[in-house]
Structure formats: structure tokens, C-alpha cells
């Protein structure tokens, strides 16, 4: 019997918790749809595609047209824009209890700070509530914020958080500065104030790259290297002492994989041991701070070639209550819920926690205050 199953939490694996998908991407039916929620003052900038500081370069060299599943294109509009198709391909097919939505590709293509950034964020949040959350009780939303403007982002978080159907705050993993910098503290403070986790998702500020060595030539480079900015953000948030300042903040590493995390924790602990006087004074060793404040989604799951090594990796992490299922629908690397983490490999109790129990604990506020979906 492995540590994964031995250390299972009865609270997180309680009966009655359904399948919770933490990463589902909805989309506008057309660009004009957002203008219904955007003040007319900003229509011209929106029509002209003014997205300074955005991530329009994300699509370059994509492995599939628009990085989407071939069968996810509806009769009209882009993948993720058709509610009935999403029900057919995801919610109904796999009996999804809750799907947490955020249109990340579109929200990364607009300005990320200033009054215009706030206007875009508010428009996306109002559109989310009106066009999606009101139409199916299985949907929960991610809050869009002007990521590079901490004060305005906090203001929008406070406004939208009054609607408890919003389950998380969405940031891109690539930012102008690492997230431990004080410019982002208002976002952390607002997350703590409202009891909402922060998701870090692939993508981000246009000057950032997925690697530490410049721009990629091939999509496979970008796709593989996205793990690197996740590691950088973990180190920044831990080394800055952000979690001593905001002790209740929880961070979801979404689409960042997880195979790199054990080595990173070992490296941080060693650096803290010999260089601790050159970082913020921490209340605990870095690895324990990670285990207390970070969560990881399954997609894309690092799967070793030897079957049992996946369980060994989970054991090394020792974070069985911190893994969350995500499908990444409707993207080309979608993970079907019935194929992820077979119980024959990881055990039924652990799988139940990952597929819903852990998420029910994390987003209990959006589920009505209980750990039951």
C-alpha cells in the first residue's frame, strides 16, 4: 500500500461528491457579443484589436488549428461557444457535476491593465454570469481581472465575488514581474478577503516567453516549456514571504503539469538552508509552504513510461489532497475523465479525491459552503 492511499483524507473523499472539472474553456460566439457588456467608450479600441500587454502571440505554431479539438467546432462560432455542444461532449457524456469556466484565450488578447483593462475584465465577468452561469447550474466561473494592475484587479474581484457562482480568480502564469512582487499583493489580499483561490493558467504578458532562453521556433518547445514559468512563480511567491503576509491564499497551478515539483521543492529547501538570510524570513521550509498553499491540476499529466513510477511521483510530492482533475476542454490535448488516473493504478480512494473530493474542499464557497457537490 502506498503513501498516496494511506494518507487519504476521509473528508475530501466523502460519498456524494461528483466529478468536478477545474479547467473548461468557454468562448464568445463572436467578438460582437462582448460589446453588449462593454461600455461604448471602449468599442473602438476593442474593434481595432488594441491589446498592448496581451498574449496575441499564443497561437503561433499551434499543433492544431486554434489549439482545439477537431470535433469541438460548432456549426457557428469557435470551440467553447456552443452550450449544447459542451453539454453533449463534456457535461452529459461524463456526468460532470461542476465545470469551472474561463475563456482564457480571449481574455489574454485584450489589454491587461488601466481603465480599459478593467472595462474588459468587467465585461467578461458580466458576460460569464449572464450567458453561462445563468443557463446551467453545473457551471461555475473564473473571475477575469486586469492582471497587471493590482489595485484595479482587486476592485473587480471584490465586485464579482459577491456572486458565489464564481469559484476562482484567473491569472496567467507569465507576468511582467514574478507574482511575489508587491505590485500583485492587492490581488493576493483580495483573494484572501473573499475566500477565493487563484488559478495560474498557461499564457500571459506579451513580453514573456515560455522558456528562460528566448522565443521558441516550434510549438512543441512552447508546449513543453510552459512548466518553466510555473516553477518561477512558485519560487517567487515562496521566497518573497507572500504566504506569511497572506496566510490563507491558495494557488492552483493549472496546466502546469507536476513532475517538476518534487525536485523544485528539494532545491528550494536546500537554498533556504544555505541562503535563508537572503530571502524573506519564512515561517516554514519552502516545501511545507508549497504543500500548504499550492494545488495542481491533472492536465497535462506527466506520465512516466514505467507504469508504477506515476504513483512514486505522487508519493514524492506527498500532496494527495492537493491534486485536482481538469480536462482542458475543448483543446486538442483534452483529457477524458474516464481515462485519467485509473483506480487500478492509484487506488479508488485517491482517484475519488482527485476527480472531485479535493476540489469540493477547495471551492466549498461556490458549492454552497459544503464539501458536497
Coordinates of C-alpha atoms in Angstrom, one line a residue:
X1 CA 0.0 0.0 0.0
X2 CA 1.5 3.4 -1.0
X3 CA 1.5 6.7 0.9
X4 CA -0.9 8.0 -1.7
X5 CA -3.7 5.8 -0.3
X6 CA -2.5 5.6 3.2
X7 CA -2.7 9.4 3.7
X8 CA -6.1 9.8 2.0
X9 CA -8.4 12.3 3.7
X10 CA -11.9 11.0 4.6
X11 CA -13.3 14.5 4.4
X12 CA -12.2 15.1 0.9
X13 CA -13.3 11.6 -0.3
X14 CA -16.7 11.6 1.2
X15 CA -19.6 10.0 -0.7
X16 CA -21.8 12.2 -2.8
X17 CA -19.0 14.4 -4.3
X18 CA -19.4 14.3 -8.1
X19 CA -16.9 14.9 -10.9
X20 CA -15.6 18.5 -10.8
X21 CA -13.6 19.8 -13.8
X22 CA -11.5 22.8 -12.8
X23 CA -10.4 23.8 -16.3
X24 CA -13.1 24.2 -19.0
X25 CA -12.9 27.0 -21.6
X26 CA -16.0 28.7 -22.9
X27 CA -15.8 31.3 -25.6
X28 CA -17.7 34.3 -27.2
X29 CA -19.9 33.3 -30.2
X30 CA -18.3 36.3 -31.9
X31 CA -16.3 39.4 -31.0
X32 CA -19.5 41.4 -31.1
X33 CA -21.0 39.5 -28.2
X34 CA -18.7 41.1 -25.7
X35 CA -19.7 44.6 -26.8
X36 CA -23.1 44.1 -25.2
X37 CA -21.3 44.2 -21.9
X38 CA -18.5 46.7 -22.7
X39 CA -19.1 50.5 -22.3
X40 CA -19.4 52.2 -25.7
X41 CA -16.3 54.3 -24.8
X42 CA -14.1 51.2 -25.4
X43 CA -15.8 49.8 -28.5
X44 CA -13.4 51.4 -31.0
X45 CA -10.3 50.1 -29.1
X46 CA -11.9 46.6 -29.0
X47 CA -12.8 46.6 -32.7
X48 CA -9.3 47.7 -33.6
X49 CA -7.8 45.0 -31.6
X50 CA -5.8 47.1 -29.2
X51 CA -4.2 44.6 -26.9
X52 CA -0.9 46.1 -25.7
X53 CA 0.4 43.8 -22.9
X54 CA -1.7 40.9 -24.1
X55 CA -0.8 37.5 -25.4
X56 CA -1.8 37.5 -29.1
X57 CA 1.3 35.6 -29.9
X58 CA 0.0 32.5 -28.1
X59 CA -1.4 30.9 -31.3
X60 CA 1.9 30.9 -33.2
X61 CA 2.9 27.5 -34.4
X62 CA -0.1 25.7 -32.8
X63 CA -0.3 21.9 -33.1
X64 CA -3.9 22.1 -34.2
X65 CA -6.0 24.9 -35.8
X66 CA -6.6 27.2 -32.9
X67 CA -5.2 24.6 -30.5
X68 CA -8.7 23.0 -30.4
X69 CA -10.2 19.5 -30.8
X70 CA -11.3 18.9 -34.4
X71 CA -14.7 17.8 -33.3
X72 CA -15.3 20.8 -31.0
X73 CA -16.1 23.3 -33.7
X74 CA -19.9 24.1 -33.7
X75 CA -21.9 25.0 -36.7
X76 CA -21.1 28.6 -36.0
X77 CA -18.7 30.3 -33.7
X78 CA -15.4 29.0 -32.2
X79 CA -15.0 25.9 -29.9
X80 CA -16.4 26.5 -26.4
X81 CA -19.1 28.9 -27.6
X82 CA -21.9 26.4 -28.1
X83 CA -23.5 25.4 -24.8
X84 CA -25.4 22.4 -26.2
X85 CA -22.2 21.0 -27.8
X86 CA -20.3 21.4 -24.5
X87 CA -23.2 19.6 -22.7
X88 CA -23.0 16.8 -25.2
X89 CA -19.2 16.4 -25.4
X90 CA -18.4 17.0 -21.7
X91 CA -21.1 17.6 -19.1
X92 CA -23.6 14.9 -20.1
X93 CA -21.2 12.4 -21.6
X94 CA -19.1 12.2 -18.4
X95 CA -21.7 13.2 -15.8
X96 CA -19.8 16.3 -14.7
X97 CA -21.2 17.7 -11.5
X98 CA -19.4 21.1 -11.8
X99 CA -17.4 22.7 -14.6
X100 CA -15.4 25.8 -13.8
X101 CA -15.3 28.0 -16.9
X102 CA -12.9 30.7 -18.0
X103 CA -12.3 32.0 -21.6
X104 CA -8.6 32.4 -21.2
X105 CA -7.5 32.7 -24.8
X106 CA -9.9 35.6 -25.3
X107 CA -9.2 37.4 -22.1
X108 CA -5.4 37.2 -22.8
X109 CA -5.9 39.0 -26.1
X110 CA -7.1 42.3 -24.6
X111 CA -5.3 44.9 -22.5
X112 CA -4.4 43.7 -19.0
X113 CA -4.2 47.0 -17.1
X114 CA -5.6 50.5 -16.7
X115 CA -9.2 51.6 -17.1
X116 CA -9.5 49.8 -20.4
X117 CA -8.2 46.6 -18.8
X118 CA -10.7 46.9 -16.0
X119 CA -13.5 47.5 -18.5
X120 CA -12.6 44.4 -20.5
X121 CA -12.4 42.3 -17.3
X122 CA -15.8 43.5 -16.1
X123 CA -17.4 42.8 -19.5
X124 CA -16.1 39.2 -19.5
X125 CA -17.3 38.7 -15.9
X126 CA -20.8 40.1 -16.7
X127 CA -21.0 38.0 -19.9
X128 CA -19.9 34.9 -17.9
X129 CA -22.7 35.4 -15.4
X130 CA -25.4 36.2 -17.9
X131 CA -24.6 33.9 -20.8
X132 CA -23.3 30.9 -19.0
X133 CA -23.8 30.7 -15.2
X134 CA -27.5 31.6 -15.6
X135 CA -28.1 28.9 -18.1
X136 CA -26.8 25.7 -16.4
X137 CA -26.5 25.1 -12.7
X138 CA -23.4 22.9 -13.3
X139 CA -21.3 25.9 -14.3
X140 CA -19.1 27.9 -12.1
X141 CA -17.0 30.8 -13.3
X142 CA -13.4 32.1 -13.0
X143 CA -13.0 35.8 -12.4
X144 CA -11.2 37.7 -15.1
X145 CA -9.0 40.6 -13.8
X146 CA -6.7 43.2 -15.3
X147 CA -3.7 41.1 -14.2
X148 CA -1.0 43.8 -14.5
X149 CA -3.0 46.3 -12.4
X150 CA -3.2 45.1 -8.8
X151 CA -5.5 47.8 -7.4
X152 CA -8.0 47.6 -10.3
X153 CA -7.8 43.8 -10.2
X154 CA -8.7 43.8 -6.5
X155 CA -11.6 46.1 -7.1
X156 CA -13.0 43.8 -9.8
X157 CA -12.5 40.7 -7.5
X158 CA -14.5 42.4 -4.7
X159 CA -17.3 43.3 -7.2
X160 CA -17.7 39.9 -8.7
X161 CA -17.0 37.8 -5.6
X162 CA -20.5 38.8 -4.3
X163 CA -21.8 36.2 -6.8
X164 CA -20.8 32.9 -5.2
X165 CA -21.0 31.1 -8.5
X166 CA -17.5 32.4 -9.2
X167 CA -15.1 29.8 -7.8
X168 CA -11.7 31.2 -8.6
X169 CA -9.6 34.2 -9.8
X170 CA -7.8 33.6 -13.1
X171 CA -4.2 34.9 -13.7
X172 CA -1.9 33.9 -16.5
X173 CA 1.4 32.3 -15.4
X174 CA 3.6 34.7 -17.4
X175 CA 3.5 38.2 -15.9
X176 CA 5.6 41.4 -16.2
X177 CA 7.2 40.6 -12.9
X178 CA 7.1 37.4 -10.8
X179 CA 4.0 37.3 -8.6
X180 CA 5.9 37.7 -5.4
X181 CA 6.4 41.4 -6.3
X182 CA 4.4 43.9 -4.3
X183 CA 2.6 45.2 -7.4
X184 CA 0.5 42.0 -7.2
X185 CA -0.2 42.0 -3.5
X186 CA -3.6 43.7 -3.9
X187 CA -4.7 40.6 -5.9
X188 CA -3.5 38.3 -3.2
X189 CA -5.1 40.4 -0.5
X190 CA -8.5 40.4 -2.4
X191 CA -8.3 36.7 -2.9
X192 CA -7.8 36.1 0.8
X193 CA -10.5 38.7 1.7
X194 CA -13.1 36.9 -0.5
X195 CA -12.0 33.3 0.3
X196 CA -11.2 32.5 -3.4
X197 CA -8.3 30.5 -4.8
X198 CA -6.1 32.0 -7.5
X199 CA -5.5 30.0 -10.7
X200 CA -2.3 30.4 -12.7
X201 CA -3.0 29.3 -16.3
X202 CA -0.8 28.9 -19.4
X203 CA -0.2 32.2 -21.2
X204 CA 0.4 35.8 -20.2
X205 CA 2.1 39.1 -20.8
X206 CA 3.4 39.6 -24.4
X207 CA 6.9 40.3 -23.4
X208 CA 7.3 37.0 -21.6
X209 CA 8.3 33.7 -23.1
X210 CA 7.5 30.1 -22.1
X211 CA 11.3 29.4 -21.7
X212 CA 14.1 31.1 -19.9
X213 CA 16.1 31.2 -23.1
X214 CA 14.1 33.3 -25.6
X215 CA 11.4 32.6 -28.2
X216 CA 10.6 29.1 -29.4
X217 CA 10.7 28.0 -33.1
X218 CA 8.3 25.1 -32.7
X219 CA 5.0 24.7 -30.9
X220 CA 6.4 21.6 -29.1
X221 CA 9.0 23.8 -27.5
X222 CA 6.4 26.2 -26.2
X223 CA 4.1 23.5 -25.1
X224 CA 6.8 21.6 -23.2
X225 CA 8.5 24.7 -21.7
X226 CA 5.3 26.1 -20.1
X227 CA 6.3 24.2 -17.0
X228 CA 9.2 26.7 -16.5
X229 CA 7.3 29.9 -15.7
X230 CA 5.2 27.9 -13.2
X231 CA 8.3 26.9 -11.4
X232 CA 9.5 30.5 -11.4
X233 CA 6.2 31.7 -9.9
X234 CA 6.3 29.1 -7.2
X235 CA 9.8 30.2 -6.2
X236 CA 8.8 33.9 -6.3
X237 CA 5.7 33.5 -4.1
X238 CA 7.5 31.4 -1.6
X239 CA 10.8 33.3 -1.4
X240 CA 9.0 36.7 -1.1
X241 CA 7.2 35.6 2.0
X242 CA 3.8 36.3 0.3
X243 CA 2.2 33.5 2.3
X244 CA 3.3 34.8 5.6
X245 CA 1.7 38.1 4.6
X246 CA -1.4 36.4 3.2
X247 CA -1.6 33.1 5.1
X248 CA -4.9 31.9 3.7
X249 CA -4.1 32.4 0.0
X250 CA -4.4 29.2 -2.2
X251 CA -2.8 28.9 -5.6
X252 CA -3.8 26.5 -8.3
X253 CA -1.2 25.6 -10.9
X254 CA -3.4 24.9 -13.9
X255 CA -2.0 23.3 -17.0
X256 CA 1.5 23.4 -15.5
X257 CA 2.0 19.6 -15.1
X258 CA 3.6 18.4 -11.8
X259 CA 6.5 16.1 -12.5
X260 CA 9.0 19.0 -11.9
X261 CA 7.6 19.9 -8.5
X262 CA 9.5 17.4 -6.2
X263 CA 12.9 18.4 -7.5
X264 CA 11.9 22.1 -7.2
X265 CA 10.9 21.6 -3.5
X266 CA 14.2 19.8 -2.8
X267 CA 16.1 22.6 -4.4
X268 CA 14.2 25.4 -2.6
X269 CA 14.7 23.7 0.7
X270 CA 18.4 23.4 0.1
X271 CA 18.7 27.0 -1.0
X272 CA 16.7 28.1 2.1
X273 CA 19.1 26.1 4.3
X274 CA 22.2 27.8 3.0
X275 CA 20.8 31.2 1.8
X276 CA 17.8 31.8 4.0
X277 CA 19.2 35.1 5.1
X278 CA 18.9 36.4 1.5
X279 CA 15.2 35.9 1.1
X280 CA 12.2 36.9 3.1
X281 CA 12.0 35.5 6.6
X282 CA 9.8 32.4 6.2
X283 CA 7.7 30.7 8.9
X284 CA 8.4 27.3 7.5
X285 CA 10.7 25.5 5.0
X286 CA 9.7 26.1 1.3
X287 CA 8.5 22.5 0.7
X288 CA 6.0 22.7 3.5
X289 CA 4.8 26.2 2.3
X290 CA 4.2 24.6 -1.1
X291 CA 2.2 21.7 0.5
X292 CA 0.1 24.2 2.4
X293 CA -0.6 26.8 -0.4
X294 CA -0.4 25.1 -3.8
X295 CA -2.7 22.8 -5.8
X296 CA -2.0 21.1 -9.1
X297 CA -4.4 20.1 -11.9
X298 CA -4.1 16.8 -13.8
X299 CA -3.9 18.1 -17.3
X300 CA -1.4 17.8 -18.8
X301 CA -0.4 14.9 -16.6
X302 CA 3.3 13.8 -16.6
X303 CA 3.1 10.1 -17.2
X304 CA 6.4 8.2 -16.8
X305 CA 7.0 5.3 -19.2
X306 CA 7.1 2.8 -16.3
X307 CA 3.5 2.5 -15.0
X308 CA 4.3 2.4 -11.3
X309 CA 6.5 5.5 -11.4
X310 CA 3.5 7.8 -11.6
X311 CA 2.5 6.6 -8.1
X312 CA 6.1 7.1 -6.9
X313 CA 5.9 10.7 -8.2
X314 CA 2.7 11.3 -6.2
X315 CA 4.4 9.8 -3.1
X316 CA 7.4 12.1 -3.5
X317 CA 5.1 15.1 -3.6
X318 CA 3.2 13.9 -0.5
X319 CA 0.3 16.1 -1.5
X320 CA -2.6 13.7 -2.1
X321 CA -5.2 16.2 -1.0
X322 CA -3.8 18.9 -3.5
X323 CA -4.5 17.3 -6.9
X324 CA -7.5 18.4 -9.0
X325 CA -9.0 17.0 -12.1
X326 CA -9.0 19.2 -15.2
X327 CA -10.0 18.3 -18.8
X328 CA -8.9 21.4 -20.7
X329 CA -12.0 21.1 -22.9
X330 CA -12.2 21.9 -25.8
X331 CA -8.4 22.0 -26.5
X332 CA -6.6 19.4 -28.6
X333 CA -4.9 17.8 -25.5
X334 CA -8.3 17.3 -23.7
X335 CA -8.1 14.6 -21.0
X336 CA -11.2 12.4 -20.8
X337 CA -12.3 11.9 -17.2
X338 CA -12.8 8.1 -17.7
X339 CA -9.2 7.7 -18.8
X340 CA -7.3 9.8 -16.2
X341 CA -5.7 8.1 -13.2
X342 CA -7.2 4.6 -13.4
X343 CA -8.2 3.2 -10.0
X344 CA -6.2 0.1 -10.8
X345 CA -3.1 2.2 -10.7
X346 CA -3.6 4.8 -8.0
X347 CA -6.4 3.3 -5.9
X348 CA -10.1 4.2 -5.8
X349 CA -9.9 6.4 -2.7
X350 CA -7.1 8.6 -4.2
X351 CA -8.9 8.8 -7.6
X352 CA -12.1 9.9 -5.9
X353 CA -10.3 12.7 -4.2
X354 CA -8.7 13.9 -7.4
X355 CA -11.8 13.7 -9.5
X356 CA -13.9 15.7 -7.1
X357 CA -13.3 15.4 -3.4
X358 CA -10.3 17.8 -3.3
X359 CA -11.9 20.4 -5.5
X360 CA -15.1 20.3 -3.3
X361 CA -12.9 21.2 -0.3
X362 CA -11.1 24.0 -2.2
X363 CA -14.2 25.6 -3.8
X364 CA -16.7 24.9 -1.0
X365 CA -17.7 28.6 -1.0
X366 CA -19.0 28.2 -4.6
X367 CA -20.7 24.9 -3.8
X368 CA -22.8 26.4 -1.0
X369 CA -20.3 26.1 1.8
X370 CA -20.1 22.4 2.0
X371 CA -17.7 19.8 0.6
X372 CA -20.5 18.1 -1.3
X373 CA -21.3 18.8 -5.0

